[in-house]
């Protein structure tokens, strides 16, 4: 029985480590309340192009970087994402459809940017969204 328990612990630990490394190398991965969190805060990111996001990410922090735009399709693989933080970047717009596949998103924050206009359908697919923070923009 003891050997079986050791195997269970090793397999569980391997799964946890695999999930944490599911975050891009520039980010820090950890579990928060049982959810995989990728913290990419203050990493000097200027672009999200080419980053391969793992579908198991549930919390994504991209605040305090130097992002000026987010290409359409950037978040398409993040079907399990619950919270997305884009605060304190240099965003001026959010492209139509950028959030369309984030159907599990409950929290979206893009405060302290330079966004002046939002597309009328920008949130139309976010049926579970209950927290939206957009203050300190040019809206």
PDB file of C-alpha atoms in Angstrom:
ATOM      1  CA  UNK A   1       0.000   0.000   0.000  1.00  0.00           C
ATOM      2  CA  UNK A   2       2.837   2.399   0.831  1.00  0.00           C
ATOM      3  CA  UNK A   3       4.449   1.926  -2.573  1.00  0.00           C
ATOM      4  CA  UNK A   4       1.100   2.592  -4.258  1.00  0.00           C
ATOM      5  CA  UNK A   5       0.733   5.827  -2.277  1.00  0.00           C
ATOM      6  CA  UNK A   6       4.221   6.912  -3.353  1.00  0.00           C
ATOM      7  CA  UNK A   7       3.296   6.343  -7.000  1.00  0.00           C
ATOM      8  CA  UNK A   8       0.098   8.370  -6.598  1.00  0.00           C
ATOM      9  CA  UNK A   9       2.060  11.213  -5.027  1.00  0.00           C
ATOM     10  CA  UNK A  10       4.697  11.118  -7.782  1.00  0.00           C
ATOM     11  CA  UNK A  11       2.092  11.095 -10.543  1.00  0.00           C
ATOM     12  CA  UNK A  12       0.219  13.962  -8.891  1.00  0.00           C
ATOM     13  CA  UNK A  13       3.429  15.943  -8.485  1.00  0.00           C
ATOM     14  CA  UNK A  14       4.345  15.324 -12.126  1.00  0.00           C
ATOM     15  CA  UNK A  15       0.914  16.575 -13.220  1.00  0.00           C
ATOM     16  CA  UNK A  16       1.276  19.706 -11.094  1.00  0.00           C
ATOM     17  CA  UNK A  17       4.735  20.444 -12.478  1.00  0.00           C
ATOM     18  CA  UNK A  18       3.552  19.840 -16.040  1.00  0.00           C
ATOM     19  CA  UNK A  19       0.694  22.293 -15.531  1.00  0.00           C
ATOM     20  CA  UNK A  20       2.948  24.945 -14.042  1.00  0.00           C
ATOM     21  CA  UNK A  21       5.332  24.648 -16.961  1.00  0.00           C
ATOM     22  CA  UNK A  22       2.314  25.052 -19.239  1.00  0.00           C
ATOM     23  CA  UNK A  23       2.841  28.792 -18.907  1.00  0.00           C
ATOM     24  CA  UNK A  24       5.138  30.528 -21.396  1.00  0.00           C
ATOM     25  CA  UNK A  25       8.704  30.725 -20.116  1.00  0.00           C
ATOM     26  CA  UNK A  26       8.488  34.492 -19.608  1.00  0.00           C
ATOM     27  CA  UNK A  27       5.624  33.962 -17.132  1.00  0.00           C
ATOM     28  CA  UNK A  28       5.435  32.423 -13.694  1.00  0.00           C
ATOM     29  CA  UNK A  29       3.049  29.506 -13.310  1.00  0.00           C
ATOM     30  CA  UNK A  30       1.383  28.507 -10.080  1.00  0.00           C
ATOM     31  CA  UNK A  31      -1.878  27.185  -8.759  1.00  0.00           C
ATOM     32  CA  UNK A  32      -4.282  29.604  -7.113  1.00  0.00           C
ATOM     33  CA  UNK A  33      -7.343  28.075  -5.479  1.00  0.00           C
ATOM     34  CA  UNK A  34      -6.892  24.970  -7.610  1.00  0.00           C
ATOM     35  CA  UNK A  35      -6.663  26.929 -10.870  1.00  0.00           C
ATOM     36  CA  UNK A  36      -3.622  27.296 -13.101  1.00  0.00           C
ATOM     37  CA  UNK A  37      -2.440  30.893 -12.998  1.00  0.00           C
ATOM     38  CA  UNK A  38       0.075  32.352 -15.439  1.00  0.00           C
ATOM     39  CA  UNK A  39       1.501  35.569 -14.088  1.00  0.00           C
ATOM     40  CA  UNK A  40       3.150  37.591 -16.836  1.00  0.00           C
ATOM     41  CA  UNK A  41       2.947  40.877 -14.917  1.00  0.00           C
ATOM     42  CA  UNK A  42       5.771  43.394 -15.409  1.00  0.00           C
ATOM     43  CA  UNK A  43       7.750  41.197 -17.810  1.00  0.00           C
ATOM     44  CA  UNK A  44       8.439  43.916 -20.376  1.00  0.00           C
ATOM     45  CA  UNK A  45       6.234  42.268 -22.987  1.00  0.00           C
ATOM     46  CA  UNK A  46       5.730  44.388 -26.092  1.00  0.00           C
ATOM     47  CA  UNK A  47       3.838  41.773 -28.102  1.00  0.00           C
ATOM     48  CA  UNK A  48       1.798  38.626 -27.564  1.00  0.00           C
ATOM     49  CA  UNK A  49       2.358  37.382 -31.110  1.00  0.00           C
ATOM     50  CA  UNK A  50       3.819  33.916 -31.293  1.00  0.00           C
ATOM     51  CA  UNK A  51       3.049  32.970 -27.686  1.00  0.00           C
ATOM     52  CA  UNK A  52       1.484  29.536 -27.471  1.00  0.00           C
ATOM     53  CA  UNK A  53      -1.049  29.532 -24.629  1.00  0.00           C
ATOM     54  CA  UNK A  54      -1.937  26.243 -22.972  1.00  0.00           C
ATOM     55  CA  UNK A  55      -5.650  25.460 -22.866  1.00  0.00           C
ATOM     56  CA  UNK A  56      -5.504  24.650 -19.132  1.00  0.00           C
ATOM     57  CA  UNK A  57      -4.713  28.262 -18.102  1.00  0.00           C
ATOM     58  CA  UNK A  58      -7.565  29.673 -16.020  1.00  0.00           C
ATOM     59  CA  UNK A  59      -6.050  32.925 -14.719  1.00  0.00           C
ATOM     60  CA  UNK A  60      -3.873  35.131 -16.929  1.00  0.00           C
ATOM     61  CA  UNK A  61      -2.139  38.269 -15.688  1.00  0.00           C
ATOM     62  CA  UNK A  62      -0.659  40.467 -18.418  1.00  0.00           C
ATOM     63  CA  UNK A  63      -0.705  43.762 -16.520  1.00  0.00           C
ATOM     64  CA  UNK A  64       2.064  46.370 -16.378  1.00  0.00           C
ATOM     65  CA  UNK A  65       3.753  45.474 -19.643  1.00  0.00           C
ATOM     66  CA  UNK A  66       4.287  47.532 -22.780  1.00  0.00           C
ATOM     67  CA  UNK A  67       1.529  46.063 -24.921  1.00  0.00           C
ATOM     68  CA  UNK A  68       0.151  48.481 -27.508  1.00  0.00           C
ATOM     69  CA  UNK A  69      -2.138  46.030 -29.295  1.00  0.00           C
ATOM     70  CA  UNK A  70      -3.518  42.531 -29.063  1.00  0.00           C
ATOM     71  CA  UNK A  71      -3.853  40.683 -32.360  1.00  0.00           C
ATOM     72  CA  UNK A  72      -7.198  39.050 -33.094  1.00  0.00           C
ATOM     73  CA  UNK A  73      -6.988  35.345 -32.248  1.00  0.00           C
ATOM     74  CA  UNK A  74      -4.391  35.800 -29.500  1.00  0.00           C
ATOM     75  CA  UNK A  75      -6.570  34.188 -26.839  1.00  0.00           C
ATOM     76  CA  UNK A  76      -8.397  31.627 -29.006  1.00  0.00           C
ATOM     77  CA  UNK A  77      -6.842  28.593 -27.291  1.00  0.00           C
ATOM     78  CA  UNK A  78      -7.714  29.807 -23.773  1.00  0.00           C
ATOM     79  CA  UNK A  79     -11.117  28.118 -23.630  1.00  0.00           C
ATOM     80  CA  UNK A  80     -10.835  27.489 -19.859  1.00  0.00           C
ATOM     81  CA  UNK A  81      -9.820  31.041 -18.960  1.00  0.00           C
ATOM     82  CA  UNK A  82     -11.829  32.553 -16.091  1.00  0.00           C
ATOM     83  CA  UNK A  83      -9.896  35.781 -15.424  1.00  0.00           C
ATOM     84  CA  UNK A  84      -7.894  38.040 -17.730  1.00  0.00           C
ATOM     85  CA  UNK A  85      -5.989  41.114 -16.535  1.00  0.00           C
ATOM     86  CA  UNK A  86      -4.614  43.571 -19.105  1.00  0.00           C
ATOM     87  CA  UNK A  87      -4.242  46.595 -16.812  1.00  0.00           C
ATOM     88  CA  UNK A  88      -1.612  49.336 -17.167  1.00  0.00           C
ATOM     89  CA  UNK A  89      -0.374  48.644 -20.657  1.00  0.00           C
ATOM     90  CA  UNK A  90      -0.505  51.034 -23.601  1.00  0.00           C
ATOM     91  CA  UNK A  91      -3.504  49.540 -25.365  1.00  0.00           C
ATOM     92  CA  UNK A  92      -5.434  51.905 -27.612  1.00  0.00           C
ATOM     93  CA  UNK A  93      -7.964  49.428 -29.002  1.00  0.00           C
ATOM     94  CA  UNK A  94      -9.273  45.912 -28.591  1.00  0.00           C
ATOM     95  CA  UNK A  95      -9.924  44.206 -31.933  1.00  0.00           C
ATOM     96  CA  UNK A  96     -13.332  42.813 -32.756  1.00  0.00           C
ATOM     97  CA  UNK A  97     -13.540  39.141 -31.810  1.00  0.00           C
ATOM     98  CA  UNK A  98     -10.513  39.180 -29.491  1.00  0.00           C
ATOM     99  CA  UNK A  99     -12.575  37.700 -26.631  1.00  0.00           C
ATOM    100  CA  UNK A 100     -15.021  35.589 -28.666  1.00  0.00           C
ATOM    101  CA  UNK A 101     -13.689  32.162 -27.634  1.00  0.00           C
ATOM    102  CA  UNK A 102     -13.347  33.075 -23.945  1.00  0.00           C
ATOM    103  CA  UNK A 103     -16.808  31.745 -23.120  1.00  0.00           C
ATOM    104  CA  UNK A 104     -15.833  30.838 -19.530  1.00  0.00           C
ATOM    105  CA  UNK A 105     -14.455  34.297 -18.731  1.00  0.00           C
ATOM    106  CA  UNK A 106     -15.954  35.756 -15.548  1.00  0.00           C
ATOM    107  CA  UNK A 107     -13.475  38.599 -14.899  1.00  0.00           C
ATOM    108  CA  UNK A 108     -11.979  40.976 -17.450  1.00  0.00           C
ATOM    109  CA  UNK A 109      -9.885  43.974 -16.477  1.00  0.00           C
ATOM    110  CA  UNK A 110      -8.180  46.434 -18.826  1.00  0.00           C
ATOM    111  CA  UNK A 111      -7.904  49.510 -16.597  1.00  0.00           C
ATOM    112  CA  UNK A 112      -5.333  52.256 -17.061  1.00  0.00           C
ATOM    113  CA  UNK A 113      -4.827  51.981 -20.807  1.00  0.00           C
ATOM    114  CA  UNK A 114      -5.547  54.400 -23.647  1.00  0.00           C
ATOM    115  CA  UNK A 115      -8.593  52.681 -25.126  1.00  0.00           C
ATOM    116  CA  UNK A 116     -10.900  55.246 -26.693  1.00  0.00           C
ATOM    117  CA  UNK A 117     -13.510  53.143 -28.497  1.00  0.00           C
ATOM    118  CA  UNK A 118     -14.881  49.627 -28.051  1.00  0.00           C
ATOM    119  CA  UNK A 119     -16.564  47.642 -30.794  1.00  0.00           C
ATOM    120  CA  UNK A 120     -20.282  47.235 -30.075  1.00  0.00           C
ATOM    121  CA  UNK A 121     -20.014  43.426 -30.051  1.00  0.00           C
ATOM    122  CA  UNK A 122     -16.721  43.159 -28.136  1.00  0.00           C
ATOM    123  CA  UNK A 123     -18.349  41.411 -25.149  1.00  0.00           C
ATOM    124  CA  UNK A 124     -21.182  39.608 -26.961  1.00  0.00           C
ATOM    125  CA  UNK A 125     -19.758  36.089 -26.438  1.00  0.00           C
ATOM    126  CA  UNK A 126     -18.863  36.621 -22.772  1.00  0.00           C
ATOM    127  CA  UNK A 127     -22.073  35.256 -21.280  1.00  0.00           C
ATOM    128  CA  UNK A 128     -20.451  34.367 -17.933  1.00  0.00           C
ATOM    129  CA  UNK A 129     -18.743  37.733 -17.473  1.00  0.00           C
ATOM    130  CA  UNK A 130     -19.709  39.224 -14.118  1.00  0.00           C
ATOM    131  CA  UNK A 131     -16.798  41.594 -13.451  1.00  0.00           C
ATOM    132  CA  UNK A 132     -15.631  44.163 -15.982  1.00  0.00           C
ATOM    133  CA  UNK A 133     -13.051  46.785 -15.040  1.00  0.00           C
ATOM    134  CA  UNK A 134     -12.343  49.432 -17.660  1.00  0.00           C
ATOM    135  CA  UNK A 135     -11.716  52.612 -15.691  1.00  0.00           C
ATOM    136  CA  UNK A 136      -8.922  55.080 -16.509  1.00  0.00           C
ATOM    137  CA  UNK A 137      -9.246  54.714 -20.268  1.00  0.00           C
ATOM    138  CA  UNK A 138     -10.384  57.258 -22.832  1.00  0.00           C
ATOM    139  CA  UNK A 139     -13.884  55.787 -23.089  1.00  0.00           C
TER     140      UNK A 139
END
